[in-house]
């Protein structure tokens, strides 16, 4: 009767595998840190914000809800042309925060627009 026993490994092989695992962990951690710190050029950011939108209908009207945190009503412009609703606006950064040296900034400030085809 034959048994398949695991191969006995010496200490240097085990240490080598531990180093490989540590190296792979470092590669993954560095990769995700680099992605998190990646930033687009500002001209791309200006087009990037497209607010999340829900459109609902009842018996008498359509309702539109948009996620626009930090945007004041004065900074929103609505237009309808040829059954296309266009929402434009901007989110401004408060002047008191402009003087800080940011290490990371995920919140978006700038212009946005969204065009939606309306039902006929």
Short mmCIF file of C-alpha atoms in Angstrom, two decimals:
data_model
loop_
_atom_site.label_atom_id
_atom_site.label_comp_id
_atom_site.label_asym_id
_atom_site.label_seq_id
_atom_site.Cartn_x
_atom_site.Cartn_y
_atom_site.Cartn_z
CA UNK A 1 0.00 0.00 0.00
CA UNK A 2 1.45 3.39 -1.03
CA UNK A 3 0.82 6.70 0.68
CA UNK A 4 1.27 10.13 -0.79
CA UNK A 5 2.97 11.97 2.02
CA UNK A 6 3.66 15.68 1.77
CA UNK A 7 7.24 16.57 0.99
CA UNK A 8 9.19 17.77 3.99
CA UNK A 9 10.43 21.30 3.43
CA UNK A 10 13.47 22.81 4.95
CA UNK A 11 13.45 26.13 6.81
CA UNK A 12 14.95 28.14 3.93
CA UNK A 13 12.14 27.04 1.55
CA UNK A 14 9.49 28.10 4.06
CA UNK A 15 11.22 31.46 4.58
CA UNK A 16 11.43 31.93 0.80
CA UNK A 17 7.66 31.29 0.43
CA UNK A 18 6.96 33.76 3.21
CA UNK A 19 9.03 36.37 1.38
CA UNK A 20 7.12 35.69 -1.86
CA UNK A 21 3.79 36.13 -0.10
CA UNK A 22 4.98 39.36 1.50
CA UNK A 23 6.17 40.59 -1.91
CA UNK A 24 2.80 39.78 -3.53
CA UNK A 25 0.96 41.52 -0.68
CA UNK A 26 3.13 44.60 -1.21
CA UNK A 27 2.44 44.59 -4.96
CA UNK A 28 -1.34 44.51 -4.41
CA UNK A 29 -1.27 47.13 -1.66
CA UNK A 30 0.87 49.49 -3.73
CA UNK A 31 -1.32 48.95 -6.80
CA UNK A 32 -4.51 49.93 -4.97
CA UNK A 33 -2.82 52.87 -3.24
CA UNK A 34 -1.67 54.18 -6.63
CA UNK A 35 -5.19 53.87 -8.05
CA UNK A 36 -6.64 55.74 -5.06
CA UNK A 37 -4.17 58.59 -5.53
CA UNK A 38 -4.62 58.84 -9.32
CA UNK A 39 -6.20 62.08 -10.45
CA UNK A 40 -7.56 63.14 -13.82
CA UNK A 41 -6.57 66.42 -15.45
CA UNK A 42 -8.87 69.25 -14.36
CA UNK A 43 -10.41 69.58 -17.83
CA UNK A 44 -11.59 65.97 -17.54
CA UNK A 45 -12.95 66.56 -14.02
CA UNK A 46 -15.13 69.41 -15.29
CA UNK A 47 -17.03 66.95 -17.49
CA UNK A 48 -16.94 64.07 -15.06
CA UNK A 49 -19.67 64.96 -12.57
CA UNK A 50 -23.02 63.70 -13.73
CA UNK A 51 -25.49 63.75 -10.83
CA UNK A 52 -27.48 60.59 -10.04
CA UNK A 53 -31.04 61.08 -11.20
CA UNK A 54 -34.43 59.42 -10.64
CA UNK A 55 -37.40 60.16 -12.91
CA UNK A 56 -40.87 59.13 -11.76
CA UNK A 57 -44.34 59.43 -13.25
CA UNK A 58 -47.80 59.54 -11.70
CA UNK A 59 -51.23 60.21 -13.25
CA UNK A 60 -50.66 63.93 -13.74
CA UNK A 61 -46.94 64.69 -13.83
CA UNK A 62 -43.33 63.62 -14.06
CA UNK A 63 -40.99 64.16 -11.11
CA UNK A 64 -37.24 64.37 -11.31
CA UNK A 65 -34.94 64.02 -8.31
CA UNK A 66 -31.19 64.61 -8.49
CA UNK A 67 -28.44 64.13 -5.93
CA UNK A 68 -26.85 67.56 -5.65
CA UNK A 69 -25.30 67.79 -2.17
CA UNK A 70 -23.72 71.14 -1.48
CA UNK A 71 -25.20 72.80 -4.59
CA UNK A 72 -27.39 75.83 -3.93
CA UNK A 73 -30.56 76.45 -5.94
CA UNK A 74 -29.02 79.68 -7.29
CA UNK A 75 -26.30 77.59 -8.95
CA UNK A 76 -28.72 75.38 -10.94
CA UNK A 77 -30.06 76.24 -14.40
CA UNK A 78 -32.85 74.25 -16.15
CA UNK A 79 -33.59 74.48 -19.89
CA UNK A 80 -35.99 72.58 -22.16
CA UNK A 81 -35.35 72.56 -25.90
CA UNK A 82 -36.85 70.07 -28.41
CA UNK A 83 -37.99 67.69 -25.64
CA UNK A 84 -34.52 67.68 -24.05
CA UNK A 85 -34.22 68.80 -20.43
CA UNK A 86 -30.75 70.13 -19.63
CA UNK A 87 -29.67 70.70 -16.05
CA UNK A 88 -26.49 72.72 -15.58
CA UNK A 89 -24.87 73.96 -12.43
CA UNK A 90 -21.80 74.22 -10.32
CA UNK A 91 -20.65 73.30 -6.85
CA UNK A 92 -18.34 75.89 -5.38
CA UNK A 93 -15.67 75.29 -2.78
CA UNK A 94 -15.89 77.63 0.20
CA UNK A 95 -13.10 80.20 0.32
CA UNK A 96 -12.03 79.09 3.80
CA UNK A 97 -11.00 75.66 2.43
CA UNK A 98 -9.00 76.98 -0.55
CA UNK A 99 -6.02 77.88 1.64
CA UNK A 100 -5.38 74.31 2.83
CA UNK A 101 -2.74 72.01 1.35
CA UNK A 102 -4.69 68.83 0.62
CA UNK A 103 -3.01 65.43 0.57
CA UNK A 104 -6.14 63.89 -0.92
CA UNK A 105 -9.42 65.42 -2.05
CA UNK A 106 -12.27 63.17 -3.19
CA UNK A 107 -15.09 65.69 -3.07
CA UNK A 108 -15.78 67.35 -6.37
CA UNK A 109 -16.09 71.09 -6.95
CA UNK A 110 -16.86 72.52 -10.36
CA UNK A 111 -19.41 72.52 -13.14
CA UNK A 112 -21.79 69.74 -14.11
CA UNK A 113 -24.52 69.17 -16.65
CA UNK A 114 -27.01 66.49 -17.47
CA UNK A 115 -29.31 66.21 -20.52
CA UNK A 116 -32.39 63.99 -20.40
CA UNK A 117 -34.80 63.13 -23.21
CA UNK A 118 -38.35 63.80 -22.09
CA UNK A 119 -41.24 61.54 -23.11
CA UNK A 120 -43.36 63.02 -25.91
#
